[in-house]
Amino acid sequence: MRSAKYSGAGSASEVISITETAVPAPGPGEVVVRVGAAGLNPVDVKIRAAATDFGPIRYSDRPGWDVAGTVADVAPDVSEWSPGDRVFALAAFPAAAHTLAEFAVVAARDLAPAPAVWSTAQAGAAPLAALTAWQALEAAAVGSGQRVLVLGGAGGVGHLAIQLAKARGAEVTATASAAKHELVRGWGAGHVVDYRDDQALAALDRFDTVIVTVDDTLPPRGAVAEGTAVISITGLSEGDRIRLGEWGAAPVERILVAANGAQLAEIAALADAGEVDVHLDSEFALEELVAAQERVETGRVTGKVAVVVDPSV
Ligand SMILES: NC(=O)c1ccc[n+]([C@@H]2O[C@H](COP(=O)([O-])OP(=O)(O)OC[C@H]3O[C@@H](n4cnc5c(N)ncnc54)[C@H](OP(=O)(O)O)[C@@H]3O)[C@@H](O)[C@H]2O)c1
């Protein structure tokens, strides 16, 4: 099968190749998925550049975590999936997986039925970002009537966080560059603020929850009040934590997404109910993985980047 490989630390064009390897067999509790599409995330390019583990996030020279496709083979102890099932998954994360290939081994518990209304490219691109958004909203216990601010509303995680917060009945405000405001409103943000407009940022007032999806970003002072939950998916320095605490924010948490097929199934149900869609920034073939990673590296992606491994799946 065709399969992506890294040769070590370096730029995408220096280290990525597509090689031929054997089709894997499922071990106990595992399923082999015939891959239609796999998503890319900033973590893919960061870990490729460094070729080393990031804390609990495992580096592998055979990369890829997001996947959508059809079940090709199941281990004898797996009863919940059958060949031909259309599935998607965040495989194993933060442990290593290898989905940027024609066939991928995935633990049965990480899989969920792919939404019928999403293309395979959308389903392959969504899992890590959608689960991150879901787990951030869970960490803040976001519910009906809450006011939620999403810093970075146009990115992979941000655009799904807006829709999933809206589906929970929250009132959502998001930040994005001016050119993306119409799209961000379309995803359900009632109010959108240009992140380059200091006056508009300063006017943001008292949210129940702030989801931070932008690197090195402290929420605007006015957005945080006594009891505001601040959930960061990017770095949270000790200084930021102290300052947020002084402003009354609680809880203040930095989360790391974890694979979870049951939560992905809940997201799929919302997708099929028309409550959440995946905006595809761009699609690339597996042979174009260098260009696909370079697109993610720009930091300007709107929604998600998909790698279409086999368009016939
Ligand atoms: N902790 C975890 O488990 C976890 C999980 C997923 C992701 N992450 C991390 O979270 C970050 C976001 O991930 P992602 O997949 O959403 O990234 P992404 O899709 O690459 O985000 C790109 C988007 O961010 C927007 N943006 C850039 N600077 C901004 C700013 N100052 N304010 C508002 N928007 C801004 C860009 O809009 P413009 O083009 O208009 O600038 C672009 O649309 C990354 O650092 C990623 O590694 C962590």
GROMACS .gro file of C-alpha atoms and ligand atoms in nm:
model
  361
    1MET     CA    1   0.000   0.000   0.000
    2ARG     CA    2   0.100   0.366  -0.040
    3SER     CA    3   0.201   0.515   0.292
    4ALA     CA    4   0.351   0.846   0.412
    5LYS     CA    5   0.689   0.840   0.582
    6TYR     CA    6   0.914   1.095   0.753
    7SER     CA    7   1.291   1.056   0.726
    8GLY     CA    8   1.372   1.268   1.036
    9ALA     CA    9   1.345   1.627   1.158
   10GLY     CA   10   1.310   1.895   0.891
   11SER     CA   11   1.084   2.082   0.653
   12ALA     CA   12   0.797   1.904   0.477
   13SER     CA   13   0.981   1.897   0.144
   14GLU     CA   14   1.298   1.761   0.308
   15VAL     CA   15   1.152   1.470   0.504
   16ILE     CA   16   0.820   1.353   0.355
   17SER     CA   17   0.804   1.065   0.108
   18ILE     CA   18   0.532   0.825  -0.006
   19THR     CA   19   0.657   0.468   0.011
   20GLU     CA   20   0.517   0.117  -0.047
   21THR     CA   21   0.459  -0.091   0.268
   22ALA     CA   22   0.265  -0.404   0.361
   23VAL     CA   23  -0.107  -0.376   0.438
   24PRO     CA   24  -0.137  -0.408   0.819
   25ALA     CA   25  -0.341  -0.675   1.000
   26PRO     CA   26  -0.563  -0.595   1.301
   27GLY     CA   27  -0.442  -0.695   1.649
   28PRO     CA   28  -0.680  -0.766   1.940
   29GLY     CA   29  -0.947  -0.495   1.969
   30GLU     CA   30  -0.847  -0.343   1.637
   31VAL     CA   31  -0.998  -0.272   1.298
   32VAL     CA   32  -0.826  -0.206   0.966
   33VAL     CA   33  -0.980   0.090   0.782
   34ARG     CA   34  -0.950   0.136   0.407
   35VAL     CA   35  -0.863   0.507   0.414
   36GLY     CA   36  -1.066   0.749   0.205
   37ALA     CA   37  -0.930   1.066   0.362
   38ALA     CA   38  -0.716   1.181   0.652
   39GLY     CA   39  -0.702   1.525   0.811
   40LEU     CA   40  -0.406   1.742   0.898
   41ASN     CA   41  -0.364   1.952   1.211
   42PRO     CA   42  -0.100   2.195   1.336
   43VAL     CA   43   0.034   1.916   1.561
   44ASP     CA   44   0.120   1.708   1.251
   45VAL     CA   45   0.351   1.974   1.117
   46LYS     CA   46   0.500   2.070   1.455
   47ILE     CA   47   0.589   1.710   1.541
   48ARG     CA   48   0.721   1.641   1.188
   49ALA     CA   49   0.949   1.946   1.209
   50ALA     CA   50   1.097   1.834   1.543
   51ALA     CA   51   1.081   1.453   1.497
   52THR     CA   52   1.044   1.407   1.871
   53ASP     CA   53   0.769   1.339   2.124
   54PHE     CA   54   0.585   1.643   2.261
   55GLY     CA   55   0.518   1.529   2.619
   56PRO     CA   56   0.247   1.263   2.588
   57ILE     CA   57   0.210   1.320   2.210
   58ARG     CA   58   0.411   1.047   2.039
   59TYR     CA   59   0.621   1.109   1.729
   60SER     CA   60   0.619   0.837   1.462
   61ASP     CA   61   0.793   0.831   1.125
   62ARG     CA   62   0.467   0.681   0.989
   63PRO     CA   63   0.228   0.971   1.061
   64GLY     CA   64  -0.141   1.062   1.073
   65TRP     CA   65  -0.416   1.060   1.338
   66ASP     CA   66  -0.741   1.167   1.165
   67VAL     CA   67  -0.912   0.918   0.934
   68ALA     CA   68  -1.234   0.835   0.749
   69GLY     CA   69  -1.303   0.536   0.529
   70THR     CA   70  -1.461   0.194   0.532
   71VAL     CA   71  -1.387  -0.103   0.755
   72ALA     CA   72  -1.171  -0.353   0.562
   73ASP     CA   73  -1.091  -0.610   0.832
   74VAL     CA   74  -1.169  -0.669   1.201
   75ALA     CA   75  -0.996  -0.868   1.474
   76PRO     CA   76  -1.187  -1.180   1.589
   77ASP     CA   77  -1.267  -1.014   1.925
   78VAL     CA   78  -1.430  -0.708   1.762
   79SER     CA   79  -1.806  -0.743   1.723
   80GLU     CA   80  -1.922  -0.382   1.692
   81TRP     CA   81  -1.777  -0.316   1.343
   82SER     CA   82  -1.808  -0.512   1.018
   83PRO     CA   83  -1.636  -0.489   0.680
   84GLY     CA   84  -1.795  -0.216   0.471
   85ASP     CA   85  -1.901   0.009   0.764
   86ARG     CA   86  -1.836   0.378   0.689
   87VAL     CA   87  -1.638   0.511   0.986
   88PHE     CA   88  -1.420   0.796   1.109
   89ALA     CA   89  -1.178   0.832   1.400
   90LEU     CA   90  -0.911   1.021   1.583
   91ALA     CA   91  -0.681   0.719   1.608
   92ALA     CA   92  -0.494   0.657   1.935
   93PHE     CA   93  -0.409   1.023   2.006
   94PRO     CA   94  -0.194   1.122   2.193
   95ALA     CA   95  -0.026   0.784   2.124
   96ALA     CA   96   0.107   0.729   1.772
   97ALA     CA   97  -0.109   0.616   1.482
   98HIS     CA   98  -0.062   0.594   1.108
   99THR     CA   99  -0.359   0.708   0.902
  100LEU     CA  100  -0.177   0.876   0.610
  101ALA     CA  101  -0.177   0.547   0.419
  102GLU     CA  102  -0.416   0.337   0.213
  103PHE     CA  103  -0.500   0.119   0.515
  104ALA     CA  104  -0.485   0.216   0.882
  105VAL     CA  105  -0.510   0.015   1.203
  106VAL     CA  106  -0.752   0.179   1.448
  107ALA     CA  107  -0.871   0.061   1.791
  108ALA     CA  108  -1.240  -0.031   1.770
  109ARG     CA  109  -1.315   0.203   2.063
  110ASP     CA  110  -1.177   0.506   1.872
  111LEU     CA  111  -1.417   0.461   1.578
  112ALA     CA  112  -1.760   0.612   1.519
  113PRO     CA  113  -2.005   0.587   1.228
  114ALA     CA  114  -1.917   0.863   0.979
  115PRO     CA  115  -2.193   1.124   0.939
  116ALA     CA  116  -2.405   1.039   0.635
  117VAL     CA  117  -2.426   1.408   0.541
  118TRP     CA  118  -2.048   1.466   0.535
  119SER     CA  119  -1.822   1.377   0.245
  120THR     CA  120  -1.541   1.135   0.324
  121ALA     CA  121  -1.297   1.427   0.298
  122GLN     CA  122  -1.496   1.622   0.560
  123ALA     CA  123  -1.520   1.319   0.791
  124GLY     CA  124  -1.148   1.249   0.756
  125ALA     CA  125  -1.055   1.608   0.830
  126ALA     CA  126  -1.276   1.660   1.136
  127PRO     CA  127  -1.200   1.421   1.424
  128LEU     CA  128  -0.907   1.580   1.610
  129ALA     CA  129  -1.045   1.933   1.574
  130ALA     CA  130  -1.403   1.832   1.654
  131LEU     CA  131  -1.304   1.629   1.961
  132THR     CA  132  -1.085   1.915   2.082
  133ALA     CA  133  -1.378   2.155   2.054
  134TRP     CA  134  -1.610   1.904   2.223
  135GLN     CA  135  -1.370   1.835   2.511
  136ALA     CA  136  -1.308   2.210   2.561
  137LEU     CA  137  -1.684   2.275   2.585
  138GLU     CA  138  -1.717   1.981   2.827
  139ALA     CA  139  -1.434   2.116   3.044
  140ALA     CA  140  -1.627   2.441   3.077
  141ALA     CA  141  -1.965   2.264   3.114
  142VAL     CA  142  -2.106   2.489   2.840
  143GLY     CA  143  -2.484   2.475   2.834
  144SER     CA  144  -2.795   2.654   2.721
  145GLY     CA  145  -2.799   3.033   2.751
  146GLN     CA  146  -2.428   3.065   2.831
  147ARG     CA  147  -2.220   3.335   2.666
  148VAL     CA  148  -1.917   3.178   2.497
  149LEU     CA  149  -1.622   3.359   2.337
  150VAL     CA  150  -1.413   3.160   2.086
  151LEU     CA  151  -1.074   3.323   2.025
  152GLY     CA  152  -0.979   3.204   1.675
  153GLY     CA  153  -1.320   3.130   1.523
  154ALA     CA  154  -1.207   3.056   1.166
  155GLY     CA  155  -0.957   2.775   1.228
  156GLY     CA  156  -1.011   2.401   1.241
  157VAL     CA  157  -1.099   2.387   1.610
  158GLY     CA  158  -1.261   2.732   1.626
  159HIS     CA  159  -1.516   2.678   1.349
  160LEU     CA  160  -1.631   2.353   1.510
  161ALA     CA  161  -1.630   2.501   1.862
  162ILE     CA  162  -1.869   2.774   1.744
  163GLN     CA  163  -2.111   2.521   1.595
  164LEU     CA  164  -2.092   2.275   1.886
  165ALA     CA  165  -2.142   2.556   2.141
  166LYS     CA  166  -2.442   2.680   1.941
  167ALA     CA  167  -2.580   2.324   1.935
  168ARG     CA  168  -2.563   2.332   2.318
  169GLY     CA  169  -2.776   2.646   2.316
  170ALA     CA  170  -2.493   2.890   2.388
  171GLU     CA  171  -2.473   3.245   2.254
  172VAL     CA  172  -2.141   3.262   2.068
  173THR     CA  173  -1.900   3.546   1.996
  174ALA     CA  174  -1.582   3.477   1.799
  175THR     CA  175  -1.270   3.654   1.680
  176ALA     CA  176  -1.153   3.631   1.318
  177SER     CA  177  -0.992   3.848   1.053
  178ALA     CA  178  -1.240   4.077   0.874
  179ALA     CA  179  -1.239   3.876   0.549
  180LYS     CA  180  -1.369   3.569   0.734
  181HIS     CA  181  -1.653   3.736   0.931
  182GLU     CA  182  -1.932   3.631   0.697
  183LEU     CA  183  -1.825   3.265   0.710
  184VAL     CA  184  -1.790   3.276   1.089
  185ARG     CA  185  -2.141   3.423   1.124
  186GLY     CA  186  -2.267   3.143   0.900
  187TRP     CA  187  -2.133   2.889   1.150
  188GLY     CA  188  -2.349   3.044   1.421
  189ALA     CA  189  -2.151   3.323   1.586
  190GLY     CA  190  -2.395   3.601   1.670
  191HIS     CA  191  -2.113   3.852   1.703
  192VAL     CA  192  -1.771   3.850   1.533
  193VAL     CA  193  -1.479   4.074   1.626
  194ASP     CA  194  -1.169   4.145   1.416
  195TYR     CA  195  -0.870   4.023   1.617
  196ARG     CA  196  -0.666   4.315   1.481
  197ASP     CA  197  -0.919   4.572   1.613
  198ASP     CA  198  -0.797   4.661   1.965
  199GLN     CA  199  -1.099   4.880   2.040
  200ALA     CA  200  -1.347   4.604   1.950
  201LEU     CA  201  -1.147   4.353   2.157
  202ALA     CA  202  -1.144   4.591   2.454
  203ALA     CA  203  -1.524   4.623   2.431
  204LEU     CA  204  -1.580   4.246   2.478
  205ASP     CA  205  -1.768   4.211   2.804
  206ARG     CA  206  -1.802   3.931   3.061
  207PHE     CA  207  -1.832   3.582   2.912
  208ASP     CA  208  -1.925   3.262   3.094
  209THR     CA  209  -1.663   3.074   2.893
  210VAL     CA  210  -1.362   3.171   2.680
  211ILE     CA  211  -1.213   2.904   2.451
  212VAL     CA  212  -0.859   3.000   2.347
  213THR     CA  213  -0.748   2.839   2.017
  214VAL     CA  214  -0.480   3.094   1.922
  215ASP     CA  215  -0.116   3.055   2.031
  216ASP     CA  216   0.022   3.310   2.283
  217THR     CA  217  -0.314   3.478   2.340
  218LEU     CA  218  -0.451   3.600   2.671
  219PRO     CA  219  -0.827   3.672   2.663
  220PRO     CA  220  -0.909   4.045   2.655
  221ARG     CA  221  -0.944   4.177   3.013
  222GLY     CA  222  -1.311   4.276   2.974
  223ALA     CA  223  -1.411   3.929   2.851
  224VAL     CA  224  -1.314   3.772   3.185
  225ALA     CA  225  -1.525   3.821   3.497
  226GLU     CA  226  -1.560   3.640   3.830
  227GLY     CA  227  -1.626   3.273   3.746
  228THR     CA  228  -1.545   3.288   3.372
  229ALA     CA  229  -1.416   2.948   3.259
  230VAL     CA  230  -1.103   2.988   3.045
  231ILE     CA  231  -1.016   2.675   2.849
  232SER     CA  232  -0.699   2.694   2.641
  233ILE     CA  233  -0.598   2.439   2.380
  234THR     CA  234  -0.269   2.624   2.325
  235GLY     CA  235  -0.003   2.722   2.576
  236LEU     CA  236  -0.099   2.873   2.908
  237SER     CA  237   0.205   3.026   3.078
  238GLU     CA  238   0.232   3.041   3.456
  239GLY     CA  239   0.207   3.420   3.428
  240ASP     CA  240  -0.117   3.393   3.226
  241ARG     CA  241  -0.262   3.151   3.480
  242ILE     CA  242  -0.182   3.388   3.766
  243ARG     CA  243  -0.326   3.688   3.585
  244LEU     CA  244  -0.645   3.501   3.488
  245GLY     CA  245  -0.680   3.390   3.850
  246GLU     CA  246  -0.645   3.752   3.967
  247TRP     CA  247  -0.922   3.847   3.723
  248GLY     CA  248  -1.150   3.587   3.883
  249ALA     CA  249  -1.142   3.326   3.605
  250ALA     CA  250  -1.228   2.974   3.721
  251PRO     CA  251  -1.166   2.711   3.612
  252VAL     CA  252  -0.853   2.794   3.411
  253GLU     CA  253  -0.747   2.484   3.220
  254ARG     CA  254  -0.521   2.379   2.936
  255ILE     CA  255  -0.659   2.064   2.778
  256LEU     CA  256  -0.505   1.805   2.548
  257VAL     CA  257  -0.748   1.622   2.320
  258ALA     CA  258  -0.781   1.244   2.357
  259ALA     CA  259  -0.922   0.987   2.115
  260ASN     CA  260  -1.283   0.904   2.201
  261GLY     CA  261  -1.515   0.713   1.967
  262ALA     CA  262  -1.823   0.762   2.187
  263GLN     CA  263  -1.789   1.142   2.178
  264LEU     CA  264  -1.723   1.129   1.804
  265ALA     CA  265  -2.050   0.936   1.763
  266GLU     CA  266  -2.232   1.221   1.944
  267ILE     CA  267  -2.070   1.472   1.710
  268ALA     CA  268  -2.174   1.257   1.410
  269ALA     CA  269  -2.533   1.258   1.533
  270LEU     CA  270  -2.526   1.641   1.552
  271ALA     CA  271  -2.381   1.649   1.199
  272ASP     CA  272  -2.661   1.429   1.070
  273ALA     CA  273  -2.911   1.656   1.246
  274GLY     CA  274  -2.769   1.948   1.045
  275GLU     CA  275  -2.612   2.119   1.349
  276VAL     CA  276  -2.245   2.093   1.255
  277ASP     CA  277  -2.065   2.104   0.923
  278VAL     CA  278  -1.697   2.091   0.829
  279HIS     CA  279  -1.564   2.373   0.616
  280LEU     CA  280  -1.287   2.242   0.390
  281ASP     CA  281  -1.012   2.494   0.330
  282SER     CA  282  -0.849   2.267   0.073
  283GLU     CA  283  -0.806   1.907  -0.039
  284PHE     CA  284  -0.482   1.738  -0.144
  285ALA     CA  285  -0.393   1.391  -0.274
  286LEU     CA  286  -0.162   1.173  -0.061
  287GLU     CA  287   0.115   1.240  -0.315
  288GLU     CA  288   0.066   1.613  -0.239
  289LEU     CA  289   0.129   1.572   0.135
  290VAL     CA  290   0.419   1.820   0.125
  291ALA     CA  291   0.192   2.093  -0.017
  292ALA     CA  292  -0.085   1.996   0.227
  293GLN     CA  293   0.147   2.033   0.528
  294GLU     CA  294   0.284   2.360   0.391
  295ARG     CA  295  -0.075   2.490   0.371
  296VAL     CA  296  -0.129   2.405   0.741
  297GLU     CA  297   0.202   2.571   0.826
  298THR     CA  298   0.083   2.907   0.691
  299GLY     CA  299  -0.145   2.937   0.996
  300ARG     CA  300  -0.408   3.089   0.763
  301VAL     CA  301  -0.625   2.780   0.715
  302THR     CA  302  -1.001   2.842   0.719
  303GLY     CA  303  -1.170   2.530   0.861
  304LYS     CA  304  -0.981   2.212   0.775
  305VAL     CA  305  -0.727   2.066   0.531
  306ALA     CA  306  -0.806   1.715   0.400
  307VAL     CA  307  -0.573   1.463   0.240
  308VAL     CA  308  -0.777   1.246   0.003
  309VAL     CA  309  -0.597   0.912   0.000
  310ASP     CA  310  -0.846   0.719  -0.215
  311PRO     CA  311  -1.135   0.912  -0.375
  312SER     CA  312  -1.317   0.586  -0.451
  313VAL     CA  313  -1.361   0.503  -0.078
  314LIG     N1  314  -0.458   2.100   2.309
  314LIG     C1  315  -0.507   2.027   2.209
  314LIG     O1  316  -0.551   1.914   2.229
  314LIG     C2  317  -0.512   2.087   2.071
  314LIG     C3  318  -0.594   2.029   1.974
  314LIG     C4  319  -0.602   2.089   1.849
  314LIG     C5  320  -0.527   2.202   1.821
  314LIG     N2  321  -0.444   2.252   1.916
  314LIG     C6  322  -0.364   2.374   1.890
  314LIG     O2  323  -0.458   2.480   1.880
  314LIG     C7  324  -0.415   2.575   1.783
  314LIG     C8  325  -0.526   2.594   1.682
  314LIG     O3  326  -0.549   2.474   1.611
  314LIG     P1  327  -0.636   2.476   1.477
  314LIG     O4  328  -0.633   2.341   1.419
  314LIG     O5  329  -0.767   2.539   1.503
  314LIG     O6  330  -0.544   2.576   1.389
  314LIG     P2  331  -0.566   2.633   1.244
  314LIG     O7  332  -0.686   2.572   1.180
  314LIG     O8  333  -0.438   2.625   1.173
  314LIG     O9  334  -0.597   2.790   1.273
  314LIG     C9  335  -0.581   2.880   1.170
  314LIG    C10  336  -0.679   2.995   1.189
  314LIG    O10  337  -0.640   3.077   1.299
  314LIG    C11  338  -0.676   3.210   1.268
  314LIG     N3  339  -0.596   3.303   1.348
  314LIG    C12  340  -0.463   3.321   1.345
  314LIG     N4  341  -0.425   3.415   1.436
  314LIG    C13  342  -0.539   3.456   1.496
  314LIG    C14  343  -0.569   3.550   1.601
  314LIG     N5  344  -0.473   3.622   1.661
  314LIG     N6  345  -0.698   3.563   1.639
  314LIG    C15  346  -0.797   3.492   1.582
  314LIG     N7  347  -0.777   3.402   1.483
  314LIG    C16  348  -0.650   3.384   1.442
  314LIG    C17  349  -0.644   3.221   1.120
  314LIG    O11  350  -0.721   3.323   1.064
  314LIG     P3  351  -0.653   3.434   0.967
  314LIG    O12  352  -0.600   3.358   0.847
  314LIG    O13  353  -0.765   3.522   0.933
  314LIG    O14  354  -0.543   3.497   1.048
  314LIG    C18  355  -0.685   3.084   1.067
  314LIG    O15  356  -0.818   3.084   1.016
  314LIG    C19  357  -0.283   2.519   1.728
  314LIG    O16  358  -0.177   2.576   1.801
  314LIG    C20  359  -0.292   2.371   1.757
  314LIG    O17  360  -0.165   2.308   1.767
  314LIG    C21  361  -0.435   2.198   2.039
   0.00000   0.00000   0.00000
